[in-house]
Amino acid sequence: MQHGPAVRRRKLGAELRALRSSAGLTSGEAARLVGWHQSKVSRIETGTSGVKPADVRLLLDAYGVTDSQLRELLMVLAGAEDSGGRHHWWHAYRGVLPPTYRDFISLESQAGAMRTLETTVVPGLLQTPEYARAVTRAAVEGLPEDRLDTLVEVRLARQDVLRADPPLKLSAVLDEAVLRREVGGPGVMARQLERLVEAARLPQVRLQVLPFAAGAHIGVTGPFVILSFSSTSDLDVVVLDHLTSSLYLERKEDLQAYTEAFNALQIHALSPEDSLDFIAGTAAGA
């Protein structure tokens, strides 16, 4: 279990170590190939020191890594610019967003799939601007309007992953409480439910409702997110949000436990088709 700022370094180092091993190189041989001391390679692989994007590129070239998707992911983890030489959009908010949130956004931007259980609020990727504003205002009391505007702007910018090519595949299980809790007033909630109906019809989104009638379930311990990566499963991670920080679970046992929990929740939840009807019915009665 780690806090966000260490996650990218650890994941990047572990993947670079695996790629070196696959290339049949020792750390000393890899260091000689790129003109470094062996200790630098070791520090990078253990995540004890940061690494520049240029250094990652050197190592990937030395290891003969040609998979463009994997290279892009590892370069993002190193804080690189995008393929056009521009900073990724979240760099513009460095002075506003805490490191844990920026790390989450960087991982989310490169993930191939997200599975999430939500027990209290609509997933951020599916929130309307008005709903996002109401949730953020409630979560952080006394927030100045300009700061609130910025955080809502970030929330909406994150939603671009659902429109990317290829788009992020989102599977969400929503507790019925998410639909019943009136956030921002009747008008805001009505529009948010309509947005969920629209999202549920997207091919890259799978929404399921866990009704109150399902009783107690494995998700009562709280919401969670599982991020999966198309290029390598070794980077998959479970994210648990707390009031002041996020925790990342990376052990294979943890990933397996949360994956099994999510699968069980999907079984107990309504089917996507019935969930769509349930959300539409709730919206009609809102």
Steps between C-alpha positions, in 0.01 A plus 500: 500500500649831394404864480466653154832686454702176522277299271625622166866458599445150635293383206737651248801344670340157524406502132847616394652221707272246330589635155872483580462142613307412183783651296742262676702777660638541850473842663872546446474420130205736461695776675796456265272515195372844597819629661385503862617355827320182605370667816289741289324212326440335837354818653266545204383138512427508873319833472727664756585786266320685227584453135494745211296419189819517293657232720196276460523541123867397511419186697208403275723538195772293666249226582362497147146596605301587188142472632381860453215467751730369771761766427236773523372368832846483655589845371183641658592334829834679473319833456579540130326727255253349256594375153459852362755644743235667716455460871205279592201712595520437873845665519320833475343431842818411689449791739142399578483120505670293770760249375273205579228634270747577219641149525152352482418709192822395326423132562137543398604670176699195392277223638315274260219422743355617829276301732341694783256451783328820609290503815434871556547716190502467122844406358700808408525397135120514472420813700331805349665839568226599747517171688882516512480852642252396771706195600825696511346783701364250754829309523716808558323760710592864460659451159544831311295520182803522271653187656163325473480595132846352442422169669178463300695581185745221581218256569349570158837484323554152642189383316683527168636148560154370408527677164861405424604265221482236629275608789537387858267208570300586812312241704317650796281349769290767670328446830138614483589767755698677228179548303285594801732753663387843384819691423470866407121508505227335289598666173867408525416144598248459217759604243759272658268200473438587136876509449529151647237373259695651211827351627346155548430487127865559405681185378802570721292540817336222702279621785332276753286600797520313828150547644419526869313172460834324450563547871847500653780442253877486482514865397366633830860561608523787255560607140807403300650531152699241305714641218619253236753555223482341157876483449585326827299363790797557733396865524142428610409668829214538748433854622325578828401861562506658844417853611854633478686243288480198273648158565621264230491122538736329259566149630363219285300371799330838541424529130353152498288566809353823361449348156307213654301746711409703192398187311275401791343847506423475129323169558281644777429824314231548239595424142612798287163496323298487822730760654430737211127458559552550875696823449248628245215418740675679784554802275133502402400505867761756604 
